[in-house]
C-alpha positions as protocol buffer text, in pm:
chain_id: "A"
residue {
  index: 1
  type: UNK
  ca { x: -1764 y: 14167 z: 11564 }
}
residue {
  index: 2
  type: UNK
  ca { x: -1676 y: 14354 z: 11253 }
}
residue {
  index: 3
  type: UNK
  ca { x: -1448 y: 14074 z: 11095 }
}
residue {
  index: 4
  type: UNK
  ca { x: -1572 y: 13930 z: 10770 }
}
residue {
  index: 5
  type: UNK
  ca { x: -1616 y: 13488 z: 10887 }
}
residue {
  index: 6
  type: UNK
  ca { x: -1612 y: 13155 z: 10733 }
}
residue {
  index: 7
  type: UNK
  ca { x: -1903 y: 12926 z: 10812 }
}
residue {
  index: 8
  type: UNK
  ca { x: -1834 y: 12573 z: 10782 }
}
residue {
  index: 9
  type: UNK
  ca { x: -2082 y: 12245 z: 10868 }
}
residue {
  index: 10
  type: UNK
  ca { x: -2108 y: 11861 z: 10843 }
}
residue {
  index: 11
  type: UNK
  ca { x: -2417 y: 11705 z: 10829 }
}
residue {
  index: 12
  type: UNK
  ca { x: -2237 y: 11400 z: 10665 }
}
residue {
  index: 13
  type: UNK
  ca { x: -2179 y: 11156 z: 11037 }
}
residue {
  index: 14
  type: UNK
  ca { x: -2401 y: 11098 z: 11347 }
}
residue {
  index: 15
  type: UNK
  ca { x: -2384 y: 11477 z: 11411 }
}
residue {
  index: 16
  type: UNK
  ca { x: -2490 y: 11801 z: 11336 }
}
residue {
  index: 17
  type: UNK
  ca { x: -2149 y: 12031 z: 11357 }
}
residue {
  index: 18
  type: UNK
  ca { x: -2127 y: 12394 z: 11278 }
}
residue {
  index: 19
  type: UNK
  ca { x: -1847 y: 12647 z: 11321 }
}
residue {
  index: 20
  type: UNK
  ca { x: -1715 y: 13025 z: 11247 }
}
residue {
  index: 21
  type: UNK
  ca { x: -1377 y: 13124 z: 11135 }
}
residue {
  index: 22
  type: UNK
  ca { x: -1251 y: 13468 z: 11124 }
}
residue {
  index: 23
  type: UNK
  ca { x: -912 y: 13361 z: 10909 }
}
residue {
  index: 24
  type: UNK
  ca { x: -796 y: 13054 z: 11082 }
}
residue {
  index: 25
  type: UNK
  ca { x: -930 y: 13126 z: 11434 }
}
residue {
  index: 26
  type: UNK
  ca { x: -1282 y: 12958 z: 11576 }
}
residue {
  index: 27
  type: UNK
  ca { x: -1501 y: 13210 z: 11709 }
}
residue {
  index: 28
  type: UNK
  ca { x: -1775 y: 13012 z: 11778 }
}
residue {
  index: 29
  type: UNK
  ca { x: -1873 y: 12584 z: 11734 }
}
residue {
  index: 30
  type: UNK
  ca { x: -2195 y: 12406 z: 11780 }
}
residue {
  index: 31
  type: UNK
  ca { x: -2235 y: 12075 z: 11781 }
}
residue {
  index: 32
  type: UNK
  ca { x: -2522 y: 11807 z: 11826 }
}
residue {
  index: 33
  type: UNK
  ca { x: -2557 y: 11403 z: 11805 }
}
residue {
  index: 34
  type: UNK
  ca { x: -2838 y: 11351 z: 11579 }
}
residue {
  index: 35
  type: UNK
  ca { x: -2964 y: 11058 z: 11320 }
}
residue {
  index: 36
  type: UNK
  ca { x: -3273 y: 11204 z: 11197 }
}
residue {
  index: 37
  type: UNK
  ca { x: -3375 y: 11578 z: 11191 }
}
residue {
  index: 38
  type: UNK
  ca { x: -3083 y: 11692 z: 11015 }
}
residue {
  index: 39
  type: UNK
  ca { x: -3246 y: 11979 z: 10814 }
}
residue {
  index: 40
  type: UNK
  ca { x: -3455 y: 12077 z: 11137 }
}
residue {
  index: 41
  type: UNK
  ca { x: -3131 y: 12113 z: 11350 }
}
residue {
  index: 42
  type: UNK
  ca { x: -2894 y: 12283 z: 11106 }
}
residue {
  index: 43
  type: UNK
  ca { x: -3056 y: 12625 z: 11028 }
}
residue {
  index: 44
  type: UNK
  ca { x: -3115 y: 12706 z: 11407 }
}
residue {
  index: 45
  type: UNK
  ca { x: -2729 y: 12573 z: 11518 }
}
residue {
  index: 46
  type: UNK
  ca { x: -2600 y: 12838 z: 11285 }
}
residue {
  index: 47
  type: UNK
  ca { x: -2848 y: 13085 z: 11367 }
}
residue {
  index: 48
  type: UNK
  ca { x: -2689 y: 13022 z: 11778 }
}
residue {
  index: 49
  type: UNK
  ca { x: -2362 y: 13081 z: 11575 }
}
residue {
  index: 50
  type: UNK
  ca { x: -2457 y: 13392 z: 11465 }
}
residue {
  index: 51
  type: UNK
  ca { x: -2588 y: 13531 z: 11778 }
}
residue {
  index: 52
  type: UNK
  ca { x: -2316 y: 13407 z: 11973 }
}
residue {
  index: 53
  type: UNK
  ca { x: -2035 y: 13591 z: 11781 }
}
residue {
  index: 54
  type: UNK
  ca { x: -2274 y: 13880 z: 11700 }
}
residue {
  index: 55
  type: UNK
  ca { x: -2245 y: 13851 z: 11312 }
}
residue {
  index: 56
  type: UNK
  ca { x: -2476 y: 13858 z: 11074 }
}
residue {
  index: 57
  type: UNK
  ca { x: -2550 y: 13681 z: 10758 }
}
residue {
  index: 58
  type: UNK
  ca { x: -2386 y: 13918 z: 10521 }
}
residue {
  index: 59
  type: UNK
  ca { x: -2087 y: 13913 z: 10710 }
}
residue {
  index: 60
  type: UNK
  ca { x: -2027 y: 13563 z: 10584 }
}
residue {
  index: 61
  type: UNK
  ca { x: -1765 y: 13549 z: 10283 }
}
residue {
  index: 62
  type: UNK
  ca { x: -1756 y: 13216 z: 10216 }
}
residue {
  index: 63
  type: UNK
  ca { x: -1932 y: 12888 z: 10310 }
}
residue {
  index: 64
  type: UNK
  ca { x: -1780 y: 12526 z: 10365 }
}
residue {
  index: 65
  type: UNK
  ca { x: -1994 y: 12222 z: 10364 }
}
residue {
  index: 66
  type: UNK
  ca { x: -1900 y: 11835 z: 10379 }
}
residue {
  index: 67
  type: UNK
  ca { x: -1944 y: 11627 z: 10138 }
}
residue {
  index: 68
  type: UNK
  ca { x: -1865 y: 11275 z: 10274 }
}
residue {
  index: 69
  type: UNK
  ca { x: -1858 y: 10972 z: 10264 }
}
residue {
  index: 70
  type: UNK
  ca { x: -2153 y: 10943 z: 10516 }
}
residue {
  index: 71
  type: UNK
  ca { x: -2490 y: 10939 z: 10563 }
}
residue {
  index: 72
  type: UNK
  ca { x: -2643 y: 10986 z: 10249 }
}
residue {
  index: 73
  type: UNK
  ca { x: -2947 y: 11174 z: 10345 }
}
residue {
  index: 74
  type: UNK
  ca { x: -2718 y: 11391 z: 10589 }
}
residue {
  index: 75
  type: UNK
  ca { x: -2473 y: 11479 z: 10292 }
}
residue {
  index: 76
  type: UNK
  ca { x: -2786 y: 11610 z: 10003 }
}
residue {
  index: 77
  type: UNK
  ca { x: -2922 y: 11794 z: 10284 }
}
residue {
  index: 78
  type: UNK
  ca { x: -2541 y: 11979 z: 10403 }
}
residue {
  index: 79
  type: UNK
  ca { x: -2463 y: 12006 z: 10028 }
}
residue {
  index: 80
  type: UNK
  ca { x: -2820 y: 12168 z: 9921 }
}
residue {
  index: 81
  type: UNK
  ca { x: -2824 y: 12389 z: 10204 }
}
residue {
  index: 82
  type: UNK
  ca { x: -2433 y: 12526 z: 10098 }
}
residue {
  index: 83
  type: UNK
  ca { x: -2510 y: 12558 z: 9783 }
}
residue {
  index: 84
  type: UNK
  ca { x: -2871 y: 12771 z: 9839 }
}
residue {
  index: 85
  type: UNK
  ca { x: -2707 y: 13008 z: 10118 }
}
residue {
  index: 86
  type: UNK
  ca { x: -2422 y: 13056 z: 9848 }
}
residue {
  index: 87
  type: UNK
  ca { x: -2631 y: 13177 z: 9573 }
}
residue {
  index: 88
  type: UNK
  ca { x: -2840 y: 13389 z: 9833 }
}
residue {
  index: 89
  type: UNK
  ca { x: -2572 y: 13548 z: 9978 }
}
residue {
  index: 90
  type: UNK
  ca { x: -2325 y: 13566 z: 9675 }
}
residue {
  index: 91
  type: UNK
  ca { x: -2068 y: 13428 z: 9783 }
}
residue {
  index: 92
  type: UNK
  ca { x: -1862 y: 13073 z: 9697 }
}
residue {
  index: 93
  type: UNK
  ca { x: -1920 y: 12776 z: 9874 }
}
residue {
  index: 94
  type: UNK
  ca { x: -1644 y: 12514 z: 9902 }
}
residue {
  index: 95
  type: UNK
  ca { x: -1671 y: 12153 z: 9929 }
}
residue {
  index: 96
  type: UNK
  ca { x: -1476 y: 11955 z: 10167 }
}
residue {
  index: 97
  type: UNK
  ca { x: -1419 y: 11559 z: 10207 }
}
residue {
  index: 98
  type: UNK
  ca { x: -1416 y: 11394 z: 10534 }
}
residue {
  index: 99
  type: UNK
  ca { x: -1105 y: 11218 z: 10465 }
}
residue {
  index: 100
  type: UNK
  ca { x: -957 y: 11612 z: 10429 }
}
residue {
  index: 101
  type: UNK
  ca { x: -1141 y: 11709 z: 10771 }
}
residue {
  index: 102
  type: UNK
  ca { x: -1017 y: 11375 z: 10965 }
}
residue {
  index: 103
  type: UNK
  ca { x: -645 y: 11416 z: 10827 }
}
residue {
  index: 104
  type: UNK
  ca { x: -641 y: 11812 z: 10897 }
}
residue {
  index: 105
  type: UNK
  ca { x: -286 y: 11931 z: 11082 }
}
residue {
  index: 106
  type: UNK
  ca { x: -176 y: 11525 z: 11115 }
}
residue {
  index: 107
  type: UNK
  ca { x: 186 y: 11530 z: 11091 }
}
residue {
  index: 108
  type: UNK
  ca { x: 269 y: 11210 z: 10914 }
}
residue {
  index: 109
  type: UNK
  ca { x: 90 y: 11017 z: 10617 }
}
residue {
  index: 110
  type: UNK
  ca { x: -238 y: 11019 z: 10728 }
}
residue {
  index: 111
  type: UNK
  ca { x: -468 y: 10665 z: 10676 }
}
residue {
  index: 112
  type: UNK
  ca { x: -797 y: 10771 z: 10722 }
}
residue {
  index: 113
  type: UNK
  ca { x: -1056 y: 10511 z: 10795 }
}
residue {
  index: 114
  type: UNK
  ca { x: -1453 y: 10574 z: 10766 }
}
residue {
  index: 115
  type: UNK
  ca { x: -1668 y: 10295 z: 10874 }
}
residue {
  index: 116
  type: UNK
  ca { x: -1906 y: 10206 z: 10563 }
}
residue {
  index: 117
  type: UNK
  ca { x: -2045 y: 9953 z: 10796 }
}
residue {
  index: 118
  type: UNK
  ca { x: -2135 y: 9551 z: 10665 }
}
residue {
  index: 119
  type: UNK
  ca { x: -1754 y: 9520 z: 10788 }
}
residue {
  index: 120
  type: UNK
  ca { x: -1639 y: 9762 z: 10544 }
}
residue {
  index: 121
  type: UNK
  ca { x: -1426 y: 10128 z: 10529 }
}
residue {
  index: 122
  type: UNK
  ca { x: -1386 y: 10438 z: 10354 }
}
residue {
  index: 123
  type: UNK
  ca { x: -1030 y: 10428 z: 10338 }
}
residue {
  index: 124
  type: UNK
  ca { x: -788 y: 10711 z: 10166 }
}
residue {
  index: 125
  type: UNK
  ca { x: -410 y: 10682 z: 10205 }
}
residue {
  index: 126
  type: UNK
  ca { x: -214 y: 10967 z: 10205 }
}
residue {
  index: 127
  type: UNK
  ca { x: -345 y: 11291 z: 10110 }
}
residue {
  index: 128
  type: UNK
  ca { x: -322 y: 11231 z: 9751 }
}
residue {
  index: 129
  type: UNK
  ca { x: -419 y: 10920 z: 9780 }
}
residue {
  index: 130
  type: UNK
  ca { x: -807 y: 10768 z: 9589 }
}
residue {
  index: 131
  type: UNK
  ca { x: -1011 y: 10703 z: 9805 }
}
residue {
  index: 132
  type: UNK
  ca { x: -1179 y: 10348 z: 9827 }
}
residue {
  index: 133
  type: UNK
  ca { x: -1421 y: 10092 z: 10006 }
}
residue {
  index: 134
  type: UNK
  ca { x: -1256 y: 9817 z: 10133 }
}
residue {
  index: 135
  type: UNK
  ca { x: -1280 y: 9507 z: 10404 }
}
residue {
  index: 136
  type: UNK
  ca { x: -1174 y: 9631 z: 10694 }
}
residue {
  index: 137
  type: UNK
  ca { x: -912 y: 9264 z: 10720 }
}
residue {
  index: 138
  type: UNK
  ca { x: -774 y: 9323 z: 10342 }
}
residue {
  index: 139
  type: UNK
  ca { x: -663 y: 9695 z: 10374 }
}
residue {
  index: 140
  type: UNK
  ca { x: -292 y: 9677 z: 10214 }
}
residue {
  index: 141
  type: UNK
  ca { x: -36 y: 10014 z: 10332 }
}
residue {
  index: 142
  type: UNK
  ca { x: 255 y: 10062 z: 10227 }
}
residue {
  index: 143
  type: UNK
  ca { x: 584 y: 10047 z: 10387 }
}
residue {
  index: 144
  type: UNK
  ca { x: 686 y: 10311 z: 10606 }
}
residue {
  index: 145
  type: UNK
  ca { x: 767 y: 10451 z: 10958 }
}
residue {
  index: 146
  type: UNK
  ca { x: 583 y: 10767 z: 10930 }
}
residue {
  index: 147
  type: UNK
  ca { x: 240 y: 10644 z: 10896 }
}
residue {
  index: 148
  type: UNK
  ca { x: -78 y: 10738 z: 11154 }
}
residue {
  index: 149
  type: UNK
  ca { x: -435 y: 10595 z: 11159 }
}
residue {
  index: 150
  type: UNK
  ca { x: -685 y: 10824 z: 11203 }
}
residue {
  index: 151
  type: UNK
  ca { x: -1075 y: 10703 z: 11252 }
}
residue {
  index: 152
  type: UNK
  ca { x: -1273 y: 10392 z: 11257 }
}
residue {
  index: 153
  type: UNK
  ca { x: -1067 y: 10087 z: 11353 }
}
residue {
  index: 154
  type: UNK
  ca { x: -739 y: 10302 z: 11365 }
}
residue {
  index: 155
  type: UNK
  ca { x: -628 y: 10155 z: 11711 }
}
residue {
  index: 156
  type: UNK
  ca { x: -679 y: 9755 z: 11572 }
}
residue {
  index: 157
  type: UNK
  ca { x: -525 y: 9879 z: 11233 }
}
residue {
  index: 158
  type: UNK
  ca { x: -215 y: 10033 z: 11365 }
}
residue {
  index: 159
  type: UNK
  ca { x: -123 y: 9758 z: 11597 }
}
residue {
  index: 160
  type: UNK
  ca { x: -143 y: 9549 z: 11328 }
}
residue {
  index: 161
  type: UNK
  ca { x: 53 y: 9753 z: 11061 }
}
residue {
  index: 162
  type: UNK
  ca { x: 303 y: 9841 z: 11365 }
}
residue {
  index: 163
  type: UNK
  ca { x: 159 y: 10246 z: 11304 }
}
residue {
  index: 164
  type: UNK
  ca { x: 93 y: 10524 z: 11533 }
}
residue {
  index: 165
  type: UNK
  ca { x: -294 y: 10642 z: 11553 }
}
residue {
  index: 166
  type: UNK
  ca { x: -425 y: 10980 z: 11648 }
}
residue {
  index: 167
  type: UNK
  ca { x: -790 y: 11118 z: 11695 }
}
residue {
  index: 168
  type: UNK
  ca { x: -885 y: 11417 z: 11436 }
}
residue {
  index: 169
  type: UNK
  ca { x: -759 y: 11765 z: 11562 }
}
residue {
  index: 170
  type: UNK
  ca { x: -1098 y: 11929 z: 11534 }
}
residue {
  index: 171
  type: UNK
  ca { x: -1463 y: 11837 z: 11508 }
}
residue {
  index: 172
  type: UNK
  ca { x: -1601 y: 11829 z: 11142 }
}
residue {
  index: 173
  type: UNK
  ca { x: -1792 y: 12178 z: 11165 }
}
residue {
  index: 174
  type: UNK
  ca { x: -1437 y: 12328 z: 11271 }
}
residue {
  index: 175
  type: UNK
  ca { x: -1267 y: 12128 z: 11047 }
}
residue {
  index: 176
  type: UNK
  ca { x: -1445 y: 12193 z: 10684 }
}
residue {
  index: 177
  type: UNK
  ca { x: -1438 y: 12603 z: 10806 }
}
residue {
  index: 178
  type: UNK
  ca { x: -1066 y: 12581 z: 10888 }
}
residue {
  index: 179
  type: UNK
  ca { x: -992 y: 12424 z: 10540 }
}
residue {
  index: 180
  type: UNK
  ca { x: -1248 y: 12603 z: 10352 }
}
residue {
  index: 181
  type: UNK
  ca { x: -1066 y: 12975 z: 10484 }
}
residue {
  index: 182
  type: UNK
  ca { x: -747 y: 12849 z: 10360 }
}
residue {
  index: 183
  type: UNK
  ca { x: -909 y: 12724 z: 9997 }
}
residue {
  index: 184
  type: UNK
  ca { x: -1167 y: 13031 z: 9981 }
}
residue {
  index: 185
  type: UNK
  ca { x: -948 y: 13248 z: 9710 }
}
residue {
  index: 186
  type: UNK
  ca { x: -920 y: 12913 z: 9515 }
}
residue {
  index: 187
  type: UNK
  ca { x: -1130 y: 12864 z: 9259 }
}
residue {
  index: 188
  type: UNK
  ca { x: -1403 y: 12583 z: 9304 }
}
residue {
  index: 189
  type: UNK
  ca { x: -1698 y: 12436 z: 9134 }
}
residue {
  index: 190
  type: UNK
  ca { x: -2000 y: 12396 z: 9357 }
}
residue {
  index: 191
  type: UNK
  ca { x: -1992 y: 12113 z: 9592 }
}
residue {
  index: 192
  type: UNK
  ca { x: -2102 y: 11817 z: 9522 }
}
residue {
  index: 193
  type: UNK
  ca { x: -2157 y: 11517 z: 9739 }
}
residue {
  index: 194
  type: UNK
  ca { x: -1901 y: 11229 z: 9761 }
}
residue {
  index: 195
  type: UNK
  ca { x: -2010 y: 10884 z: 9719 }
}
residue {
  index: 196
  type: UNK
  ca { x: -1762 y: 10594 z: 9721 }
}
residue {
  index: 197
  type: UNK
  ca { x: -2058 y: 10351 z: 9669 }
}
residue {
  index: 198
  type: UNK
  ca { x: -2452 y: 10327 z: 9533 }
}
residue {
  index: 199
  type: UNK
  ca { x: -2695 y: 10378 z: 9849 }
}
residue {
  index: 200
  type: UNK
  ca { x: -2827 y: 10016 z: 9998 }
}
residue {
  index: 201
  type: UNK
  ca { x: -3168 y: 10125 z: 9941 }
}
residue {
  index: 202
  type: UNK
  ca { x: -3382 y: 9905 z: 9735 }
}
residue {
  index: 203
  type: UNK
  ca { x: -3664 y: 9980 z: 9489 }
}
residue {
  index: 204
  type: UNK
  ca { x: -3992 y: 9816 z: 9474 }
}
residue {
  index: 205
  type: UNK
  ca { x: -4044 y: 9446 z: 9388 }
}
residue {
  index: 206
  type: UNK
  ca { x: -4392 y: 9534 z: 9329 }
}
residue {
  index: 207
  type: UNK
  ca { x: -4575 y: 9795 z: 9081 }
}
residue {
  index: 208
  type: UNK
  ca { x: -4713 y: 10141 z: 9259 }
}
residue {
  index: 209
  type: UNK
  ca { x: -5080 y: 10097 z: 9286 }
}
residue {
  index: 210
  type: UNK
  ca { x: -5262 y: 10227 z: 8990 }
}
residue {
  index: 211
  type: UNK
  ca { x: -5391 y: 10554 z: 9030 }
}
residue {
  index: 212
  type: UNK
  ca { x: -5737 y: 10697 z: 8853 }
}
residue {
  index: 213
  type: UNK
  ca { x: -5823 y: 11066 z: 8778 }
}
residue {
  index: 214
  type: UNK
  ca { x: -6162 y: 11169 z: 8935 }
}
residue {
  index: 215
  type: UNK
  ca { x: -6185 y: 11441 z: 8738 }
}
């Protein structure tokens, strides 16, 4: 294949997704369930990429990353790796939120859902919409007949809001490299990850052991 491509990935969700997109065609899509291992799993998925489709690494004109919400760990590691095969191979890299990838091609106003878990959701309404953490019972829409549900809890939340729901068009590694070709002449600052909230992680109650030079 002679075509200059698009590479796009998510490491942001319970998988490791990869794609390539010559314009806005998929040539090739990998795509693994995985918790733990994410840095491990991505390099050799887009390496299969590669030899699928024949291309090479300099063919590779622009790269698209996710940047969440998600798993924390999952997003540094997508977002680090963008940003270091950008500045290797020259070329821009181009962040893209999951609430862009999960609304991408829906027809109506899109409510995107992302579970944030402790009975909570990413939630963005509209496309031009803020996104925000909410409980999942207290999510407020607004009045119309043109809305759809897309994600977590979209079948439970459009019964109750009297909505349509739909499933994404395209898994996230398709997704951010379908968006990211139509944005790449765009100008963008590097990606940077997308937190709605501060990580549940907690520091040390105690002090570090002391430590003692033996030198």
């Amino acid at each position: 294949m002679s075509e200059r491509a698009i590479l796009g990935f998510d490491t942001s969700s319970g998988f490791c997704s990869a794609a390539l997109a010559v314009g806005q065609t998929i040539v090739a899509h990998r795509q693994e369930p995985i918790q733990r291992g994410r840095a491990d799993h991505l390099f050799p998925l887009i390496g299969e990429l590669l030899a699928d489709t024949e291309l090479n690494w300099h063919q590779i004109e622009a790269i698209g990353v996710g940047v969440g919400p998600g798993n924390f760990t999952g997003i540094r590691i997508g977002v680090s790796a963008a940003r270091g095969l950008a500045l290797s191979l020259g070329v821009p890299a181009i962040g893209v939120d999951r609430f862009d990838m999960m609304s991408l091609n829906q027809p109506c106003t899109t409510i995107v859902t992302i579970s944030a878990k402790g009975g909570k959701v990413f939630c963005r309404i509209g496309a031009d919409g803020t996104p925000f953490v909410a409980d999942i019972d207290s999510i407020e829409v607004p009045n119309s007949e043109n809305l759809i549900f897309v994600g977590q809890n979209a079948g439970a939340l459009a019964k109750k809001f009297r909505a349509s729901r739909s499933d994404p068009s395209a898994p996230p590694g398709q997704a951010v490299a379908l968006i990211a070709a139509s944005r790449k002449s765009e100008t963008y600052s590097r990606p940077t990850p997308l937190y709605l909230r501060p990580p549940n992680a907690t520091p040390m109650k105690a002090a570090p052991p002391e430590t003692r030079s033996t030198c």
